mmCIF file of C-alpha atoms and ligand atoms in Angstrom:
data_model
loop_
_atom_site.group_PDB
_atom_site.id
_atom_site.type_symbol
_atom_site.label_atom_id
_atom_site.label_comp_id
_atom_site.label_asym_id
_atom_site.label_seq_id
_atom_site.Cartn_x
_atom_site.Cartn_y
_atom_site.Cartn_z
ATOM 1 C CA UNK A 1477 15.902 -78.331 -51.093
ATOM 2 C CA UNK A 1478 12.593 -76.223 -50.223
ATOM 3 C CA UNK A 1479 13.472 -72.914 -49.170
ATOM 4 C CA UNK A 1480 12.893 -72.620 -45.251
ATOM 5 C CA UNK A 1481 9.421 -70.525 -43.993
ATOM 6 C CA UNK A 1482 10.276 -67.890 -41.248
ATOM 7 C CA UNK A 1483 6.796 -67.970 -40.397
ATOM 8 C CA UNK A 1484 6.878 -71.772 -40.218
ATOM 9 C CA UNK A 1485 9.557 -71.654 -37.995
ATOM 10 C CA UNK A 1486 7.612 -69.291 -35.323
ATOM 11 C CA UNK A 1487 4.949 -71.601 -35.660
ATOM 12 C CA UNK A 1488 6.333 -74.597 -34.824
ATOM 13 C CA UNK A 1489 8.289 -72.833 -31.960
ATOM 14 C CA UNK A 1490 5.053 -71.928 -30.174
ATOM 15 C CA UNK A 1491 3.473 -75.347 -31.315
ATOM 16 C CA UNK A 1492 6.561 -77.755 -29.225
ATOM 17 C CA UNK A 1493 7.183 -74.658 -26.864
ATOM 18 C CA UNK A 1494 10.814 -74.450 -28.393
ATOM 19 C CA UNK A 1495 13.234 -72.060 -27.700
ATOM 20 C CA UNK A 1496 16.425 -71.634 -30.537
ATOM 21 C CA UNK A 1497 20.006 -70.905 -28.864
ATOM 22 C CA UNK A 1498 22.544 -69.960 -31.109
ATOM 23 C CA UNK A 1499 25.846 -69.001 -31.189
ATOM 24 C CA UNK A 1500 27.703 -65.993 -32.189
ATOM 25 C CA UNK A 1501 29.263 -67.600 -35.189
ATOM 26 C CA UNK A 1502 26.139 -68.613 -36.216
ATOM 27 C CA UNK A 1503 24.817 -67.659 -40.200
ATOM 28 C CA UNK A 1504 22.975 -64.409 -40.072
ATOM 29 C CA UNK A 1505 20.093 -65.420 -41.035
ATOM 30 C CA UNK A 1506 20.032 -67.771 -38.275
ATOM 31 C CA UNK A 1507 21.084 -65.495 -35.520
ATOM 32 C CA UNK A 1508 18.048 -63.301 -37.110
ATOM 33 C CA UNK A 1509 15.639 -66.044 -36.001
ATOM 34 C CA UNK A 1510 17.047 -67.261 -32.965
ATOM 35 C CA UNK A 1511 15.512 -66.599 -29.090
ATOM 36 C CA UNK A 1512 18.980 -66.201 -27.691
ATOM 37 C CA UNK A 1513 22.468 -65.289 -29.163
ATOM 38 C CA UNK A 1514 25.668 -65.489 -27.125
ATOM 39 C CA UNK A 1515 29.288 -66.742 -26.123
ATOM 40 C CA UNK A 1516 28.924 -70.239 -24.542
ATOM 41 C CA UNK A 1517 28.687 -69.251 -20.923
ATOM 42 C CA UNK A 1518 25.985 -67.280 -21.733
ATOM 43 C CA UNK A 1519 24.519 -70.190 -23.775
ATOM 44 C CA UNK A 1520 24.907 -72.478 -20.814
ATOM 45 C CA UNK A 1521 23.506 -70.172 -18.486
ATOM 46 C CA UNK A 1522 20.417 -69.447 -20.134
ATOM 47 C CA UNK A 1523 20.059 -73.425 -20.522
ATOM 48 C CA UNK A 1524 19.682 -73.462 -17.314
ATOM 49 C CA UNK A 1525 16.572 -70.802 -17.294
ATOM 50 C CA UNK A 1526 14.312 -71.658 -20.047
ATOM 51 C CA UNK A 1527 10.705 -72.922 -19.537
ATOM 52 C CA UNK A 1528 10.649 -74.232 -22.592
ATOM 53 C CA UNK A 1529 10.205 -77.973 -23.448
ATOM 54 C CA UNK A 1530 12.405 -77.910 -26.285
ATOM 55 C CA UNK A 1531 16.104 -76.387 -27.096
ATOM 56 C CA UNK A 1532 17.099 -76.170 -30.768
ATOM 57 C CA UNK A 1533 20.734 -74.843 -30.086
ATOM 58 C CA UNK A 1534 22.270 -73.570 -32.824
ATOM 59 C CA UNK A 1535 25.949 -74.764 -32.037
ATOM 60 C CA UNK A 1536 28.113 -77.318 -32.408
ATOM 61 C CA UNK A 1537 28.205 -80.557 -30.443
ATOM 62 C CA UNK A 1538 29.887 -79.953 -26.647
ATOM 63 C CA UNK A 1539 27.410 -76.770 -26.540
ATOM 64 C CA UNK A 1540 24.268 -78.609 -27.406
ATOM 65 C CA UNK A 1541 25.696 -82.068 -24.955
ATOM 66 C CA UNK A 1542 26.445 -78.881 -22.145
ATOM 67 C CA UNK A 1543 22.445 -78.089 -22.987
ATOM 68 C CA UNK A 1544 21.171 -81.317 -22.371
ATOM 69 C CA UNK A 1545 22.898 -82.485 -19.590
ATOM 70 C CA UNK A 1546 22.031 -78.875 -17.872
ATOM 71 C CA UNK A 1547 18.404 -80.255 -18.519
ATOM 72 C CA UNK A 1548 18.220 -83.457 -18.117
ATOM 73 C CA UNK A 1549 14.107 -83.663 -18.828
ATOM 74 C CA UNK A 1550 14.484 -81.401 -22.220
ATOM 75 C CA UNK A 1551 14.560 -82.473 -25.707
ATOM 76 C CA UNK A 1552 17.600 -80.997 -26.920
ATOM 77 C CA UNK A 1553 18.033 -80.912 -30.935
ATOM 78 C CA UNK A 1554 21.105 -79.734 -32.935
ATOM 79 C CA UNK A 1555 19.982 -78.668 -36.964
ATOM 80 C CA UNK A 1556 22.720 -80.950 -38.236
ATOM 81 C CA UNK A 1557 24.288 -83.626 -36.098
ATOM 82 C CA UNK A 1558 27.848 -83.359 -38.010
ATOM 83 C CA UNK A 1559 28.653 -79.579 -36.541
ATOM 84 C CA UNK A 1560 31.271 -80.959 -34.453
ATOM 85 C CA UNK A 1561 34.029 -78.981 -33.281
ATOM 86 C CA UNK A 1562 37.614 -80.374 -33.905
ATOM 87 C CA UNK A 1563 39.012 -78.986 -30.608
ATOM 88 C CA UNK A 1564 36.430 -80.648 -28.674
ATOM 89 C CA UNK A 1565 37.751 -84.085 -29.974
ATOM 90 C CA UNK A 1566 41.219 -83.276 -29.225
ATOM 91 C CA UNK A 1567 41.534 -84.542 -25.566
ATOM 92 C CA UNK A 1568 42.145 -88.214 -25.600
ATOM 93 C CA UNK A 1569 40.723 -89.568 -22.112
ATOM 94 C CA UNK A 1570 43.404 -91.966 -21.298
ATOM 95 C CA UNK A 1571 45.556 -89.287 -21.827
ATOM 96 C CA UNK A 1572 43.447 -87.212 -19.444
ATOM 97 C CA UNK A 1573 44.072 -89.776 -17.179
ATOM 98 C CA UNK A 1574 47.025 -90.590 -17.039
ATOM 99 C CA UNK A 1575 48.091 -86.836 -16.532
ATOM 100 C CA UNK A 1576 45.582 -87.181 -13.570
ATOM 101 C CA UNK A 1577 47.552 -90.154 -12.256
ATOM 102 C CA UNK A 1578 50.822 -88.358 -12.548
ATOM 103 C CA UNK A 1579 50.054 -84.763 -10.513
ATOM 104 C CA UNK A 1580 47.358 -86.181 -8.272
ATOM 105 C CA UNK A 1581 47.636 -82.835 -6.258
ATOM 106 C CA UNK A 1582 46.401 -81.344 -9.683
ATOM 107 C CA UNK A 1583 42.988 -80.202 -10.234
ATOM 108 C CA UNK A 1584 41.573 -80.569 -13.832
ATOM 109 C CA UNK A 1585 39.922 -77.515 -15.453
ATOM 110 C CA UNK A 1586 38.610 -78.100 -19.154
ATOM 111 C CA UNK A 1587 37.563 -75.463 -21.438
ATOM 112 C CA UNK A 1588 33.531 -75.982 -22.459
ATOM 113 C CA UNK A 1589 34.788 -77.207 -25.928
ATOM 114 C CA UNK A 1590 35.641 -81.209 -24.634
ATOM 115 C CA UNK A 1591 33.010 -83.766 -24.895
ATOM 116 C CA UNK A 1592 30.860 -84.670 -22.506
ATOM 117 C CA UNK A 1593 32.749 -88.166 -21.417
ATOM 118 C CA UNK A 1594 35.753 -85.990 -20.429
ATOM 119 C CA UNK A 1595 34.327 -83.136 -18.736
ATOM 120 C CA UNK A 1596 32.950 -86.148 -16.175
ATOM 121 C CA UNK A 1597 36.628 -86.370 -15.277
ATOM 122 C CA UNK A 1598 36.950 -82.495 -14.791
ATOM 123 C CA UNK A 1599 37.169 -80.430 -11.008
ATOM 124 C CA UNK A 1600 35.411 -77.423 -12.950
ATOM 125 C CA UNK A 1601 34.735 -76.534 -16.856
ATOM 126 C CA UNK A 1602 35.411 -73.252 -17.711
ATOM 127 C CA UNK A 1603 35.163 -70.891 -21.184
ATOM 128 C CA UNK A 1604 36.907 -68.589 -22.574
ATOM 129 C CA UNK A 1605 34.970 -65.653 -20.952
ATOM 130 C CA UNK A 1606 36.219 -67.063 -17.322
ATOM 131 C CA UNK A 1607 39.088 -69.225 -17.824
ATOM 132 C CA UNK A 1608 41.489 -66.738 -15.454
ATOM 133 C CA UNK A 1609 38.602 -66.557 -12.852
ATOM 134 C CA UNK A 1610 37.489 -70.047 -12.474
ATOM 135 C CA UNK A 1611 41.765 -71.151 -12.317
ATOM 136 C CA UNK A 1612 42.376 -68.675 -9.640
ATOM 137 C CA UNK A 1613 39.298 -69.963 -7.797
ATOM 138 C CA UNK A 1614 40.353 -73.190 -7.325
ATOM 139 C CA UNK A 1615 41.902 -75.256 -4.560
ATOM 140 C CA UNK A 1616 45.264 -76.235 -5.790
ATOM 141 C CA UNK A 1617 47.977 -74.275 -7.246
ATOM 142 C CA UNK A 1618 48.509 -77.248 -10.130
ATOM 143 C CA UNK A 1619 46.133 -77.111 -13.237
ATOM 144 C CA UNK A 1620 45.137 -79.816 -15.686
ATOM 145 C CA UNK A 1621 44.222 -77.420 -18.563
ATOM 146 C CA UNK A 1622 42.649 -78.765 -21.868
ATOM 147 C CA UNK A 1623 42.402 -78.920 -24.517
ATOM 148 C CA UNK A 1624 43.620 -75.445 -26.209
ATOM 149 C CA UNK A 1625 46.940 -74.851 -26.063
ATOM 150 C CA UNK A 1626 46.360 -71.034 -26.875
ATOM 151 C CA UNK A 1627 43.479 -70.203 -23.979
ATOM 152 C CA UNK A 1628 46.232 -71.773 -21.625
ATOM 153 C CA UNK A 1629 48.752 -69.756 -22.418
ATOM 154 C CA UNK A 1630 46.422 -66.789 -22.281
ATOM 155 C CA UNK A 1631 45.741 -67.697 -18.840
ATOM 156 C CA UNK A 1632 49.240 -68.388 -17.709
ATOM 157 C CA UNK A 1633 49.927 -64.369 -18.531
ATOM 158 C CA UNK A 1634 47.345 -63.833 -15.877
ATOM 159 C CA UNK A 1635 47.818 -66.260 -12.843
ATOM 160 C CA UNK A 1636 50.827 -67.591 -10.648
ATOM 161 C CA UNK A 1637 49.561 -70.643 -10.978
ATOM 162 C CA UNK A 1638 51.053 -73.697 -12.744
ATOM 163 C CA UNK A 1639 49.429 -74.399 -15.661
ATOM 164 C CA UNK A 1640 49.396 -77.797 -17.172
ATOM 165 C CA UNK A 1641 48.624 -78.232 -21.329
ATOM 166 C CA UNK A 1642 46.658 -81.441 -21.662
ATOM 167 C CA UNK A 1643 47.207 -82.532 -24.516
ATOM 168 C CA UNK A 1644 50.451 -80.068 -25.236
ATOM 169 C CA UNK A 1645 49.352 -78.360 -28.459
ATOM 170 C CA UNK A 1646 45.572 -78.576 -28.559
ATOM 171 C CA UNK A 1647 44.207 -75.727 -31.218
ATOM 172 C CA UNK A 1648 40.804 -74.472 -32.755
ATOM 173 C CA UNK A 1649 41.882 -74.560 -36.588
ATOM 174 C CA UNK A 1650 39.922 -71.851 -37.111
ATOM 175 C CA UNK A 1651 41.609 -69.615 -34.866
ATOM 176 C CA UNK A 1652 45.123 -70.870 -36.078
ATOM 177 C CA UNK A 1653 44.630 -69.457 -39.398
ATOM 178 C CA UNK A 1654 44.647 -65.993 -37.973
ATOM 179 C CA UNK A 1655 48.526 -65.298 -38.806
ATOM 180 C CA UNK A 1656 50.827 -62.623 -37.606
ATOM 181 C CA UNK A 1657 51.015 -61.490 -41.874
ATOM 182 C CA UNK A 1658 46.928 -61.114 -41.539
ATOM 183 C CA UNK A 1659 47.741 -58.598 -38.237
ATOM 184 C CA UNK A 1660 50.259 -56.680 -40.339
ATOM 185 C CA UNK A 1661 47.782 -56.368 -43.867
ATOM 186 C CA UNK A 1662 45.102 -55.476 -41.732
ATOM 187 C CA UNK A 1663 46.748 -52.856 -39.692
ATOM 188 C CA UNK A 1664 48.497 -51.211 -43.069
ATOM 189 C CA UNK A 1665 44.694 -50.786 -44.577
ATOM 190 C CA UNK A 1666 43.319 -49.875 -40.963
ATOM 191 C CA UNK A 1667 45.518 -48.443 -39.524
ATOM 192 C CA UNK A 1668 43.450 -46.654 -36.780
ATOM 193 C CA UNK A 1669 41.298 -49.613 -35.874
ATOM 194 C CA UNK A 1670 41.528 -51.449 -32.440
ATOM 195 C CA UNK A 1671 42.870 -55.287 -32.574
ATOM 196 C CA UNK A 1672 40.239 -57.322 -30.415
ATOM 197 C CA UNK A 1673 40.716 -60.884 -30.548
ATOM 198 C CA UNK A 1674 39.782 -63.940 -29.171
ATOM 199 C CA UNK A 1675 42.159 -66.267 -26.458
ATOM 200 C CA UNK A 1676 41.812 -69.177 -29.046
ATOM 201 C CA UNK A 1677 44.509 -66.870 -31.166
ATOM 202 C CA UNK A 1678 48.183 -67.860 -31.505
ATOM 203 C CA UNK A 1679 50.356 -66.318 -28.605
ATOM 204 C CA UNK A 1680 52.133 -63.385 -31.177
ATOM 205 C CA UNK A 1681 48.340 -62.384 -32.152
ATOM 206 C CA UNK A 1682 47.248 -62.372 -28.494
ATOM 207 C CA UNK A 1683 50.058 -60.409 -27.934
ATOM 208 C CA UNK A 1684 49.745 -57.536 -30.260
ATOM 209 C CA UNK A 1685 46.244 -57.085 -29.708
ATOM 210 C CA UNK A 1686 44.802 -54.116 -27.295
ATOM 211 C CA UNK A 1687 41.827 -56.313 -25.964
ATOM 212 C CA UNK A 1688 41.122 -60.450 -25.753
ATOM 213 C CA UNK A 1689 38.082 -61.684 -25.011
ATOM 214 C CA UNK A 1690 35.751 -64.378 -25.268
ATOM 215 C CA UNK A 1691 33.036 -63.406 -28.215
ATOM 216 C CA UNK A 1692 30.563 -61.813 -26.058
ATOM 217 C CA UNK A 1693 33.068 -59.682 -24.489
ATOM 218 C CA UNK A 1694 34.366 -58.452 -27.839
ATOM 219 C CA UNK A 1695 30.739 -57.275 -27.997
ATOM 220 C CA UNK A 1696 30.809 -55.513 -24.971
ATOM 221 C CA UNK A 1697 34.076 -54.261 -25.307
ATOM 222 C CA UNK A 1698 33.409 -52.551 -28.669
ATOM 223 C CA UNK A 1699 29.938 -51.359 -27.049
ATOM 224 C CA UNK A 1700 31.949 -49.148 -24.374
ATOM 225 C CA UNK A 1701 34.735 -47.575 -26.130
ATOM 226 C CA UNK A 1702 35.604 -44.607 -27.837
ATOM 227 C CA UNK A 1703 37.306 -45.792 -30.804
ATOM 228 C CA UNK A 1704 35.459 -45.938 -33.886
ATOM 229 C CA UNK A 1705 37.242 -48.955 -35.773
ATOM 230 C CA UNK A 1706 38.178 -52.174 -34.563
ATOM 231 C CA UNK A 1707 39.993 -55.489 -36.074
ATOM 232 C CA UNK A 1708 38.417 -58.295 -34.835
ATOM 233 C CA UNK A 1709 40.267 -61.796 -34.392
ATOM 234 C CA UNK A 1710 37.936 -64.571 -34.028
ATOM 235 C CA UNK A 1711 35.387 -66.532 -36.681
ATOM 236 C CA UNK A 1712 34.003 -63.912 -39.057
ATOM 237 C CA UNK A 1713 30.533 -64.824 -37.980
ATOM 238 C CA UNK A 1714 30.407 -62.263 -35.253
ATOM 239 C CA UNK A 1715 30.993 -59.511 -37.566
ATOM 240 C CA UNK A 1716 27.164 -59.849 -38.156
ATOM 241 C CA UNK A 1717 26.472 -59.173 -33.859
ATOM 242 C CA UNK A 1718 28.844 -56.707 -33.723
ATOM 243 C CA UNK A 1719 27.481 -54.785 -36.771
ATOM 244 C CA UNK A 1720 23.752 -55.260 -36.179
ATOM 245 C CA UNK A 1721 24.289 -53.973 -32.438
ATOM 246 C CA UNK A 1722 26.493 -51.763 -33.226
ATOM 247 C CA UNK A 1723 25.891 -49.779 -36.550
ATOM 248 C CA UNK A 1724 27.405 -46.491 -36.073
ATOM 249 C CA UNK A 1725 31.613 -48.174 -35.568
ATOM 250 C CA UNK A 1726 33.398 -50.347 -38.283
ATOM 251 C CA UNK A 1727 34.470 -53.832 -38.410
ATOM 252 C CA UNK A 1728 36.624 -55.662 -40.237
ATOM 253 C CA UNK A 1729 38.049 -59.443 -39.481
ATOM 254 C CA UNK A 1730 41.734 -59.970 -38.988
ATOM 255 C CA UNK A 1731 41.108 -62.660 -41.748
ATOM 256 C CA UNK A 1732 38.138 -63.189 -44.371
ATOM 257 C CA UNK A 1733 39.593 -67.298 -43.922
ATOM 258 C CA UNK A 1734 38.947 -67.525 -40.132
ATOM 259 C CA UNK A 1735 35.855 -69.572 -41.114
ATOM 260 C CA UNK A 1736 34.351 -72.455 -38.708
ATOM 261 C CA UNK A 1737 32.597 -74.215 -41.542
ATOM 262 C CA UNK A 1738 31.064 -76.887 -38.537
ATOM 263 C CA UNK A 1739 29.634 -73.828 -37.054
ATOM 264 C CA UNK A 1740 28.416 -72.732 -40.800
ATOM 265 C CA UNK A 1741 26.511 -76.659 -40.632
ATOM 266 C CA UNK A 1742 23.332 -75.260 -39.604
ATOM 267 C CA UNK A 1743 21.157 -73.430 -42.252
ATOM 268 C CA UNK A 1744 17.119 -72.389 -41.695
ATOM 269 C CA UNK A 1745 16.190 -75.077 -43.886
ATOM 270 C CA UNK A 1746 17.466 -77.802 -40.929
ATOM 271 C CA UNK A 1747 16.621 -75.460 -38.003
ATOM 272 C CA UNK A 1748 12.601 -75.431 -39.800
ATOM 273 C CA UNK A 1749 13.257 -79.552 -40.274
ATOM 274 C CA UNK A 1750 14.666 -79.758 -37.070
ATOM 275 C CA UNK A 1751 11.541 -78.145 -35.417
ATOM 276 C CA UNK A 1752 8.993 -80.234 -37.955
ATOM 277 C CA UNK A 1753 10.301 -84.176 -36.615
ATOM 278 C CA UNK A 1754 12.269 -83.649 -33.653
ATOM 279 C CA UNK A 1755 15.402 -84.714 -34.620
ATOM 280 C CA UNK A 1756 18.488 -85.166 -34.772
ATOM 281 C CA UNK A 1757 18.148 -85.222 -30.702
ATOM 282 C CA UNK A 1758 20.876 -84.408 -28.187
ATOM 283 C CA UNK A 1759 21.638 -86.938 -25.667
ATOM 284 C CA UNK A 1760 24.540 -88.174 -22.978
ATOM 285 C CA UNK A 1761 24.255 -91.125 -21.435
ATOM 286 C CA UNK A 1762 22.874 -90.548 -17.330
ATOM 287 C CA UNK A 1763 26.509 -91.756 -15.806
ATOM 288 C CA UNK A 1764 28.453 -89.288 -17.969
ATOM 289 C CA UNK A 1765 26.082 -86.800 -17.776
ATOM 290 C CA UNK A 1766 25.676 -87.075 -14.037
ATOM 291 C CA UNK A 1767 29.117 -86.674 -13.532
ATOM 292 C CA UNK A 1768 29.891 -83.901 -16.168
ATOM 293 C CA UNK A 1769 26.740 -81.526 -14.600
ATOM 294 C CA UNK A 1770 28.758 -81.700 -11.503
ATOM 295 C CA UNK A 1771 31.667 -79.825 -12.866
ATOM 296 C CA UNK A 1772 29.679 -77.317 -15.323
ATOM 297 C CA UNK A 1773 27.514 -76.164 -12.362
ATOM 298 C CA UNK A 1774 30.517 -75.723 -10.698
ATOM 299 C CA UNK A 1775 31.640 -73.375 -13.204
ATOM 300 C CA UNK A 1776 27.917 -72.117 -13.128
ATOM 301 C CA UNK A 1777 28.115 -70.881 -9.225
ATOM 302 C CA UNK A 1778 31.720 -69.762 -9.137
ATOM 303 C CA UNK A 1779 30.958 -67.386 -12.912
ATOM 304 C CA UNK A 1780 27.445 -65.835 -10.878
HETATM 305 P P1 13P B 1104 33.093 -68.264 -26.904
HETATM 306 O O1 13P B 1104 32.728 -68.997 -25.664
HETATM 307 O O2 13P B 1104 33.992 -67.105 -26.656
HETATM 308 O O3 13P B 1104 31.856 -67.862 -27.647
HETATM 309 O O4 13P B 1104 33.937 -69.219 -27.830
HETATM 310 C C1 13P B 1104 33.450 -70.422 -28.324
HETATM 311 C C2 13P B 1104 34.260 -70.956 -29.401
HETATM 312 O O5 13P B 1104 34.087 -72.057 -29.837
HETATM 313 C C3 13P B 1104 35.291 -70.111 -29.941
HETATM 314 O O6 13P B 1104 35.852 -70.708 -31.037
HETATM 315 FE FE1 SF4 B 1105 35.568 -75.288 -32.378
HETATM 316 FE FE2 SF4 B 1105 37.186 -73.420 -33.351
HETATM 317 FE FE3 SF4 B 1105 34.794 -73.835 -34.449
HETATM 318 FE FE4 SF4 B 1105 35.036 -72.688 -32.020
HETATM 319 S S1 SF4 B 1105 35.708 -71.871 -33.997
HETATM 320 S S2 SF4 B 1105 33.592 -74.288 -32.613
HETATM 321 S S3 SF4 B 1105 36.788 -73.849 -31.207
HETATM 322 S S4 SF4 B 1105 36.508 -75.262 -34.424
#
């Protein structure tokens, strides 16, 4: 394939009036390029802010869907249509339902990663960066939670409220690789570092670690504190943030293996051909969509 022109790329950008969103596991070289790089709440919120005609979100699927139905009159593209998250196919919708149908006093709160038909059943979405906030926010006392299994218990520690695992043992595989044996290498080579890790970590790794957050907040986190070294549980992409902002601390991931290769999908070669014909495009049907901005917006005003 013909290597991809960074020059090319800011030309076409101002050509369509495109903006690129990417995430923080995104390739280097493609966070290098990008307009925007964040956790997905900040993603989602500055969907909601651009001017621009065109988003080329650098993602996988339920954060480019999220984009598009935030703006409705966009052309959304993804680089390569098959970065699909696994997680975000784990919630069956007659199972959704039917949990719905057995604690109708319940209100539903689904993590960002769920596809777009099932966050049109949802009271609120929430991510990992507000998952405690949004929960205690709500009406009820009962929660539909889904689908990880992990970010729900991480939010049980933190509310009295009764937390409901839809389905029980949803799971980013990525994440799941991160083992308690990778904590105890780690801290034996480093052992002065910090242990910052993501809620989509096993319970035992949550649990030994001095701060969780979503991968934005790891960024901020490591930003304000004193320490010097810090262990960081979550896809290895973000090593590349955290060192480029950063420079003067050390970083090392939990696990070399915690890779999201669906994330990895996306290389400056697509992004440039992405740009060049328009496609793949983004799109969710206007029912769905209608129904799914309700509850992201909803997450939108109660995360200002
Ligand atoms: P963040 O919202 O923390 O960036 O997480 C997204 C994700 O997919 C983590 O695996
Ligand atoms: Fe999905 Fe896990 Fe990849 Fe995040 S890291 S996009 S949750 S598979």
């Amino acid at each position: 394939m013909m290597r991809a022109n960074t020059k090319n790329i800011e030309r076409l950008k101002d050509r369509k009036n495109a903006v690129i969103l990417a995430h923080n596991y995104q390739r280097p070289e493609i966070q290098d390029i990008a307009d925007f790089v964040g956790d997905s709440l900040e993603l989602s919120q500055k969907a909601t802010k651009t001017d621009a005609d065109m988003i080329l979100f650098c993602g996988v699927d339920f954060m480019a869907e999220t984009a598009s139905i935030l703006n409705p009159d966009k052309k959304v593209l993804i680089p390569d249509f098959g970065a699909i998250c696994p997680m975000s196919q784990q919630l069956e919708t007659e199972e959704l339902l039917d949990a719905k149908r057995k604690y109708p006093d319940a209100e539903v709160v689904l993590y960002i990663n769920t596809l777009a038909e099932d966050k049109a059943h949802a009271d609120c979405i929430c991510t990992s960066a507000n998952a405690v906030q949004i929960v205690e926010l709500m009406d009820s006392d009962l929660i539909l939670f889904g689908p990880d299994s992990n970010l729900a218990h991480y939010v049980r520690q933190r509310t009295s409220k009764e937390i409901i695992s839809v389905p029980e043992y949803g799971l980013c595989p990525t994440h799941h690789q991160i083992t308690e044996s990778d904590l105890l290498d780690a801290r034996e080579k480093h052992p002065e570092a910090k242990v910052v890790v993501h809620p989509e970590c096993i319970p035992e790794i949550q649990e030994a670690a001095d701060h969780i957050a979503s991968t934005s907040g790891i960024a901020r986190y490591c930003k304000a504190s004193a320490e010097k070294e810090f262990l960081i549980g979550t896809e290895v992409g973000m090593l590349h943030r955290l060192e480029k902002e950063i420079p003067e601390k050390r970083f090392y991931p939990l696990s070399i293996y915690a890779v999201c290769p669906h994330m990895k999908m996306h290389t400056l070669e697509k992004v440039e051909m992405a740009l060049e014909t328009g496609e793949p495009e983004v799109t969710v049907r206007k029912g769905v969509a209608d129904k799914a901005r309700e509850a992201i917006e909803r997450m939108l005003e109660l995360s200002r």
